[in-house]
Amino acid sequence: MAQTSPSTPLDAASSAEDAAGQENFDRLIAEDSRIEPRDWMPADYRKSLTRQISQHAHSEIIGMQPEANWITRAPSLKRKAILMAKVQDEAGHGLYLYSAAETLGTGRDELNDQLLTGRAKYSSIFNYPARTWADMGAIGWLVDGAAICNQVPLCRASYGPYGRAMVRICKEESFHQRQGWEILYSLSHGTAEQKQMAQEAVNRFYGPALQMFGPPDADSPNSQKSMAWKVKRFSNDELRQRFVDMIVPQAEALGLTLPDPDLKWNEERGHYDYGELDWDEFMSVLKGGGPMNVQRMARRQQAHEEGAWVREAAAAYARRQAEENLLAADTELIGA
Ligand code: BYC
């Protein structure tokens, strides 16, 4: 394709800068170094990362809802304290991730607006209800388990602030997964009713948890570029397979079954085969048609409105601090 020649000296300078920037970017990616906020980066790298990181942040924030709903109904003080700490961790994850996304140039208000107006996605899994206490176990074991599988490779994402945020998030997620496992283990070794409640929770969350990894590779429009940029290190299907291989023996240890008649060890592949997932349901959930989409968004909007006074107070405090700092700097100058 013919190269269009720059029409003004300013254009020429900026296209020379872009070429040098692109060269540096390509080198950093090739040598597995990190891209930092002040580095030149291609516009579509910035856009795609802002998309992924902010959607990840939204998922953490919306993901607080199914569990927060169970804090007052947790069966003991200890369970309540653990669940409360977990939900607070999710809020923290959301905040680290919004901060990482903001370093790419889009402000928090805009990112939040994208969520509240339905322009941004959040993870499909949080559009399913948490019906029983056993769901806290299934969410911890399967949802946080899938999150860990997906997110450990993201600790090596090429964008520095994202990778660094993921390191801390993954440490906390592994505690979350263990607490979920422990809830399910207690229930599956309890009364027959408790075991049945645990099994039913696993039955409901298994398929949606596998869909957290995204659509099959052939239908994943973002994967190719994202992997070339070393943001994603493995494809959606590779990570899904890794997760299935991990949870089959764990389910056996729990004494529970996974609700997939096609699940069996494939000697040749060295992996478990698993049945087709319901991708029509997945697409419908993404379009807002899941069982809890409407409630989740309504609750988030309500929480945002109720939090207006906190934002106003924080802004007033920041203004006063800035004025005081200015005054102090002036006084120092006068005194000098
Ligand atoms: N749900 O081209 P693809 C957590 C979208 S938080 C909804 O494969 P990509 C936790 C995708 O965004 C868990 N949407 O995309 C929190 C794209 O749409 P756009 C969240 C999905 O980015 C609290 C389109 O489908 N984890 O664990 O290459 C309590 C095509 O997909 C989903 C993260 O966000 C989905 N499941 O790959 C407990 C991890 N899947 O944006 C636990 C970071 C796909 O083009 N994100 N879509 O309009 C990622 O790793 C990747 O973004 C994904 C998707 C693997 C999710």
Coordinates of C-alpha atoms and ligand atoms in Angstrom, one line a residue:
M1 CA 0.0 0.0 0.0
A2 CA 1.3 3.5 -0.9
Q3 CA 2.5 5.6 2.1
T4 CA 0.7 9.0 2.3
S5 CA 3.3 11.7 2.7
P6 CA 2.9 14.1 5.6
S7 CA 1.4 17.5 4.5
T8 CA 3.0 19.8 7.1
P9 CA 6.3 19.9 9.0
L10 CA 4.3 19.2 12.2
D11 CA 2.8 16.1 10.6
A12 CA 6.2 14.9 9.5
A13 CA 7.6 15.3 13.0
S14 CA 4.7 13.5 14.6
S15 CA 4.8 10.6 12.1
A16 CA 8.6 10.3 12.7
E17 CA 7.8 10.2 16.4
D18 CA 5.2 7.5 15.9
A19 CA 7.6 5.4 13.8
A20 CA 10.2 5.6 16.6
G21 CA 7.6 4.9 19.2
Q22 CA 6.3 1.8 17.3
E23 CA 9.8 0.5 16.9
N24 CA 10.4 0.9 20.6
F25 CA 7.0 -0.7 21.4
D26 CA 7.7 -3.7 19.1
R27 CA 11.1 -4.2 20.7
L28 CA 9.7 -4.1 24.3
I29 CA 7.1 -6.7 23.4
A30 CA 9.6 -8.9 21.6
E31 CA 11.9 -9.0 24.5
D32 CA 9.1 -9.5 27.0
S33 CA 9.7 -6.2 28.7
R34 CA 6.9 -4.0 30.1
I35 CA 5.1 -1.1 28.5
E36 CA 4.6 1.7 31.0
P37 CA 2.0 4.5 31.0
R38 CA 4.4 7.2 29.6
D39 CA 5.7 4.9 26.8
W40 CA 4.4 5.4 23.3
M41 CA 1.9 2.7 22.5
P42 CA -0.4 2.0 19.4
A43 CA -3.8 3.5 19.8
D44 CA -5.6 0.1 19.5
Y45 CA -3.3 -1.4 22.2
R46 CA -4.4 1.5 24.5
K47 CA -8.1 1.0 23.5
S48 CA -8.2 -2.7 23.9
L49 CA -6.4 -2.6 27.3
T50 CA -8.7 0.1 28.6
R51 CA -11.6 -2.2 27.5
Q52 CA -10.3 -5.3 29.1
I53 CA -9.0 -3.8 32.3
S54 CA -12.1 -1.7 32.9
Q55 CA -14.5 -4.6 32.2
H56 CA -12.4 -6.6 34.6
A57 CA -12.8 -3.8 37.2
H58 CA -16.6 -3.7 36.6
S59 CA -16.7 -7.5 37.1
E60 CA -15.1 -7.2 40.5
I61 CA -17.5 -4.5 41.6
I62 CA -20.7 -6.2 40.2
G63 CA -19.3 -9.5 41.5
M64 CA -19.6 -8.2 45.1
Q65 CA -23.4 -8.4 44.8
P66 CA -24.2 -12.2 44.8
E67 CA -22.0 -12.7 47.9
A68 CA -22.8 -9.5 49.7
N69 CA -26.3 -10.8 49.6
W70 CA -25.3 -13.7 51.9
I71 CA -23.3 -11.9 54.5
T72 CA -26.3 -11.5 56.9
R73 CA -27.3 -15.1 56.3
A74 CA -23.9 -16.8 56.7
P75 CA -24.4 -19.7 59.1
S76 CA -21.9 -18.6 61.8
L77 CA -20.0 -15.5 63.0
K78 CA -16.8 -16.9 61.6
R79 CA -18.4 -17.6 58.1
K80 CA -19.8 -14.1 58.2
A81 CA -16.4 -12.5 59.0
I82 CA -14.7 -14.5 56.2
L83 CA -17.4 -13.7 53.6
M84 CA -17.3 -10.0 54.6
A85 CA -13.5 -9.9 54.1
K86 CA -13.8 -11.6 50.7
V87 CA -16.4 -9.1 49.5
Q88 CA -14.2 -6.3 50.7
D89 CA -11.3 -7.8 48.7
E90 CA -13.4 -7.7 45.5
A91 CA -14.0 -4.0 46.1
G92 CA -10.2 -3.6 46.5
H93 CA -9.6 -5.5 43.2
G94 CA -12.0 -3.2 41.4
L95 CA -10.1 -0.2 42.7
Y96 CA -6.6 -1.4 41.7
L97 CA -8.0 -2.2 38.3
Y98 CA -9.7 1.1 37.8
S99 CA -6.5 2.8 38.8
A100 CA -4.6 0.7 36.2
A101 CA -7.1 1.5 33.5
E102 CA -6.9 5.2 34.3
T103 CA -3.2 5.2 33.6
L104 CA -4.2 4.7 30.0
G105 CA -5.9 8.0 29.9
T106 CA -9.6 7.4 30.5
G107 CA -10.9 8.9 33.7
R108 CA -12.8 7.0 36.4
D109 CA -16.0 8.9 35.8
E110 CA -16.1 7.9 32.2
L111 CA -15.3 4.3 32.9
N112 CA -18.0 4.2 35.6
D113 CA -20.5 5.9 33.2
Q114 CA -19.8 3.2 30.6
L115 CA -20.8 0.6 33.2
L116 CA -23.9 2.5 34.4
T117 CA -25.2 3.2 30.9
G118 CA -24.7 -0.5 29.8
R119 CA -22.0 0.4 27.2
A120 CA -19.4 -1.7 29.0
K121 CA -19.6 -5.4 29.7
Y122 CA -18.9 -7.2 33.0
S123 CA -18.4 -11.0 33.5
S124 CA -21.4 -13.1 32.5
I125 CA -21.1 -15.2 35.6
F126 CA -22.5 -12.5 37.9
N127 CA -25.8 -12.5 36.1
Y128 CA -26.7 -15.7 37.9
P129 CA -28.4 -15.8 41.3
A130 CA -26.9 -17.1 44.5
R131 CA -29.8 -19.1 45.8
T132 CA -28.4 -21.1 48.7
W133 CA -25.5 -21.0 51.2
A134 CA -23.8 -23.7 49.1
D135 CA -23.6 -21.2 46.2
M136 CA -21.0 -19.3 48.3
G137 CA -19.0 -22.5 48.2
A138 CA -19.5 -23.0 44.4
I139 CA -18.7 -19.4 43.7
G140 CA -15.5 -19.6 45.7
W141 CA -14.4 -22.9 44.3
L142 CA -15.5 -22.6 40.7
V143 CA -15.8 -18.8 40.0
D144 CA -12.7 -17.8 41.9
G145 CA -11.0 -21.0 40.6
A146 CA -11.7 -20.0 37.0
A147 CA -10.6 -16.4 37.8
I148 CA -7.3 -17.7 39.1
C149 CA -6.7 -19.8 36.0
N150 CA -7.5 -16.9 33.8
Q151 CA -5.6 -14.3 35.8
V152 CA -2.3 -15.9 36.8
P153 CA -1.0 -15.5 33.2
L154 CA -2.3 -11.9 33.3
C155 CA 0.4 -11.2 36.0
R156 CA 2.8 -11.3 33.0
A157 CA 0.6 -9.0 30.8
S158 CA 2.8 -6.7 28.8
Y159 CA 1.2 -3.6 30.3
G160 CA 3.0 -2.9 33.6
P161 CA 0.2 -1.5 35.8
Y162 CA -2.1 -4.3 34.8
G163 CA 0.4 -7.1 35.5
R164 CA 1.4 -5.6 38.8
A165 CA -2.3 -5.2 39.9
M166 CA -2.9 -8.9 39.0
V167 CA -0.1 -10.2 41.3
R168 CA -1.9 -9.0 44.4
I169 CA -5.3 -9.9 43.1
C170 CA -4.2 -13.5 42.4
K171 CA -2.8 -13.9 45.9
E172 CA -6.2 -12.9 47.3
E173 CA -8.1 -15.0 44.8
S174 CA -6.4 -18.2 46.0
F175 CA -7.6 -17.5 49.5
H176 CA -11.1 -17.0 48.1
Q177 CA -10.9 -20.3 46.2
R178 CA -9.9 -22.2 49.3
Q179 CA -12.7 -20.7 51.4
G180 CA -15.2 -21.8 48.7
W181 CA -13.7 -25.3 48.6
E182 CA -13.9 -25.5 52.4
I183 CA -17.6 -24.6 52.4
L184 CA -18.4 -27.2 49.8
Y185 CA -16.2 -29.8 51.7
S186 CA -18.1 -29.2 54.9
L187 CA -21.5 -29.5 53.2
S188 CA -20.6 -32.6 51.2
H189 CA -19.4 -34.3 54.4
G190 CA -22.5 -33.2 56.3
T191 CA -26.1 -34.4 56.2
A192 CA -27.6 -35.8 53.0
E193 CA -29.6 -32.5 52.5
Q194 CA -26.4 -30.5 52.9
K195 CA -24.6 -32.7 50.4
Q196 CA -27.5 -32.3 48.0
M197 CA -27.4 -28.6 48.4
A198 CA -23.7 -28.6 47.5
Q199 CA -24.3 -30.8 44.5
E200 CA -27.1 -28.5 43.2
A201 CA -24.9 -25.4 43.6
V202 CA -22.1 -27.1 41.6
N203 CA -24.7 -28.2 38.9
R204 CA -25.8 -24.6 38.5
F205 CA -22.4 -22.9 38.5
Y206 CA -20.3 -25.4 36.4
G207 CA -21.4 -24.3 32.9
P208 CA -21.4 -20.5 33.6
A209 CA -18.0 -20.8 35.3
L210 CA -16.5 -22.5 32.1
Q211 CA -18.0 -19.6 30.1
M212 CA -16.0 -17.0 32.1
F213 CA -13.1 -17.8 29.8
G214 CA -14.9 -16.2 26.9
P215 CA -16.3 -17.5 23.7
P216 CA -14.5 -20.4 21.8
D217 CA -11.3 -19.3 20.1
A218 CA -12.9 -19.3 16.7
D219 CA -15.4 -16.7 17.9
S220 CA -13.1 -14.5 19.9
P221 CA -12.4 -11.4 18.0
N222 CA -10.0 -9.8 20.4
S223 CA -7.7 -12.8 21.1
Q224 CA -5.4 -12.7 18.1
K225 CA -4.2 -9.1 18.7
S226 CA -4.2 -9.5 22.5
M227 CA -2.0 -12.5 22.3
A228 CA 0.4 -10.8 19.8
W229 CA 0.7 -7.9 22.2
K230 CA 1.3 -10.4 25.1
V231 CA -1.6 -9.1 27.1
K232 CA -3.3 -12.6 26.9
R233 CA -0.7 -15.4 27.1
F234 CA -3.1 -18.2 26.4
S235 CA -6.3 -18.5 24.4
N236 CA -9.8 -18.8 25.9
D237 CA -10.0 -22.5 25.0
E238 CA -6.6 -23.3 26.3
L239 CA -7.4 -21.7 29.7
R240 CA -10.8 -23.4 29.8
Q241 CA -9.1 -26.8 29.2
R242 CA -6.6 -26.1 32.0
F243 CA -9.5 -25.3 34.3
V244 CA -11.4 -28.5 33.5
D245 CA -8.3 -30.6 34.0
M246 CA -7.8 -28.9 37.4
I247 CA -11.3 -29.3 38.8
V248 CA -12.0 -32.9 37.8
P249 CA -9.8 -34.4 40.5
Q250 CA -10.9 -31.6 42.9
A251 CA -14.5 -32.6 42.5
E252 CA -13.6 -36.2 43.2
A253 CA -11.9 -35.1 46.4
L254 CA -15.0 -33.2 47.4
G255 CA -17.2 -36.2 46.7
L256 CA -19.3 -34.2 44.2
T257 CA -19.9 -34.8 40.5
L258 CA -19.5 -32.3 37.6
P259 CA -22.8 -32.1 35.6
D260 CA -21.4 -33.1 32.2
P261 CA -22.0 -36.6 30.8
D262 CA -19.4 -36.1 28.1
L263 CA -16.6 -35.4 30.7
K264 CA -13.9 -38.1 30.3
W265 CA -10.2 -38.5 30.2
N266 CA -8.7 -38.5 26.7
E267 CA -5.5 -40.6 26.8
E268 CA -4.4 -39.4 23.4
R269 CA -4.8 -35.6 24.2
G270 CA -3.7 -36.0 27.8
H271 CA -6.7 -33.9 28.8
Y272 CA -10.3 -34.3 29.8
D273 CA -12.8 -34.0 27.0
Y274 CA -15.9 -32.0 28.0
G275 CA -19.3 -31.4 26.4
E276 CA -20.4 -28.4 24.3
L277 CA -21.4 -25.4 26.4
D278 CA -24.6 -23.4 25.9
W279 CA -23.2 -20.5 23.8
D280 CA -26.7 -19.2 22.9
E281 CA -27.3 -18.7 26.6
F282 CA -23.9 -17.0 27.0
M283 CA -24.8 -14.6 24.1
S284 CA -28.1 -13.9 25.6
V285 CA -26.6 -13.1 29.1
L286 CA -24.1 -10.7 27.3
K287 CA -27.0 -8.9 25.7
G288 CA -28.7 -8.4 29.1
G289 CA -31.0 -11.4 29.1
G290 CA -29.5 -13.3 32.0
P291 CA -31.6 -14.1 35.1
M292 CA -30.0 -11.3 37.1
N293 CA -28.8 -8.6 34.6
V294 CA -31.6 -6.2 35.4
Q295 CA -31.2 -6.5 39.2
R296 CA -27.4 -6.3 39.1
M297 CA -27.5 -3.0 37.1
A298 CA -30.3 -1.5 39.2
R299 CA -28.4 -2.2 42.4
R300 CA -25.2 -0.7 41.0
Q301 CA -27.1 2.4 39.9
Q302 CA -28.7 2.7 43.3
A303 CA -25.4 2.3 45.1
H304 CA -23.8 5.0 42.8
E305 CA -26.6 7.5 43.6
E306 CA -26.4 6.7 47.3
G307 CA -22.6 7.3 47.2
A308 CA -23.0 10.8 45.7
W309 CA -22.3 12.5 49.1
V310 CA -19.1 10.5 49.5
R311 CA -17.8 11.7 46.1
E312 CA -18.8 15.3 46.9
A313 CA -17.2 15.2 50.3
A314 CA -14.0 13.7 48.8
A315 CA -13.9 16.4 46.1
A316 CA -14.4 19.2 48.7
Y317 CA -11.7 17.7 50.8
A318 CA -9.3 17.5 47.9
R319 CA -10.1 21.2 46.9
R320 CA -9.4 22.3 50.5
Q321 CA -6.1 20.4 50.7
A322 CA -5.0 21.9 47.3
E323 CA -5.8 25.4 48.6
E324 CA -3.9 24.8 51.9
N325 CA -0.9 23.4 50.0
L326 CA -0.9 26.5 47.7
L327 CA -1.1 28.8 50.8
A328 CA 1.7 26.9 52.5
A329 CA 3.9 27.2 49.3
D330 CA 3.2 31.0 49.1
T331 CA 4.0 31.5 52.8
E332 CA 7.3 29.6 52.3
L333 CA 8.2 31.7 49.2
I334 CA 7.4 35.0 51.1
G335 CA 9.4 33.8 54.1
A336 CA 12.4 32.8 51.9
Ligands
BYC1 N1 -18.6 -12.3 30.2 O1 -12.8 -11.6 22.0 P1 -13.1 -12.1 23.3 C1 -13.8 -12.4 39.2 C2 -16.8 -10.5 25.8 S1 -13.9 -11.1 38.0 C3 -18.9 -11.1 29.6 O2 -12.7 -13.5 23.7 P2 -11.2 -11.0 25.2 C4 -14.5 -12.2 40.4 C5 -15.5 -9.7 25.6 O3 -15.3 -8.7 26.6 C6 -13.8 -12.0 36.4 N2 -18.3 -10.7 28.5 O4 -12.6 -11.1 24.4 C7 -15.0 -11.1 40.9 C8 -15.7 -9.2 24.2 O5 -16.5 -8.1 24.1 P3 -16.0 -6.6 23.8 C9 -13.6 -11.2 35.3 C10 -17.4 -11.6 27.9 O6 -11.1 -9.7 26.0 C11 -15.7 -11.0 42.0 C12 -16.5 -10.4 23.5 O7 -17.1 -11.1 24.6 N3 -12.3 -11.5 34.7 O8 -13.3 -13.3 38.8 O9 -10.0 -11.4 24.3 C13 -16.0 -12.2 42.8 C14 -15.6 -11.3 22.8 O10 -14.7 -12.0 23.6 C15 -17.0 -12.8 28.5 C16 -11.7 -10.8 33.8 O11 -12.3 -9.8 33.4 C17 -17.6 -13.1 29.7 N4 -17.4 -14.3 30.4 O12 -11.3 -12.3 26.3 C18 -15.4 -13.4 42.4 C19 -10.3 -11.2 33.4 N5 -16.1 -13.4 27.8 O13 -15.2 -6.2 25.0 C20 -14.7 -13.4 41.2 C21 -9.7 -10.3 32.4 C22 -15.9 -12.6 26.7 O14 -15.2 -6.8 22.5 N6 -10.3 -10.5 31.1 N7 -16.7 -11.5 26.8 O15 -17.2 -5.8 23.6 C23 -9.9 -11.4 30.2 O16 -9.1 -12.3 30.5 C24 -10.6 -11.4 28.8 O17 -11.1 -10.1 28.6 C25 -11.7 -12.5 28.6 C26 -12.3 -12.3 27.2 C27 -11.0 -13.8 28.7 C28 -12.8 -12.4 29.7

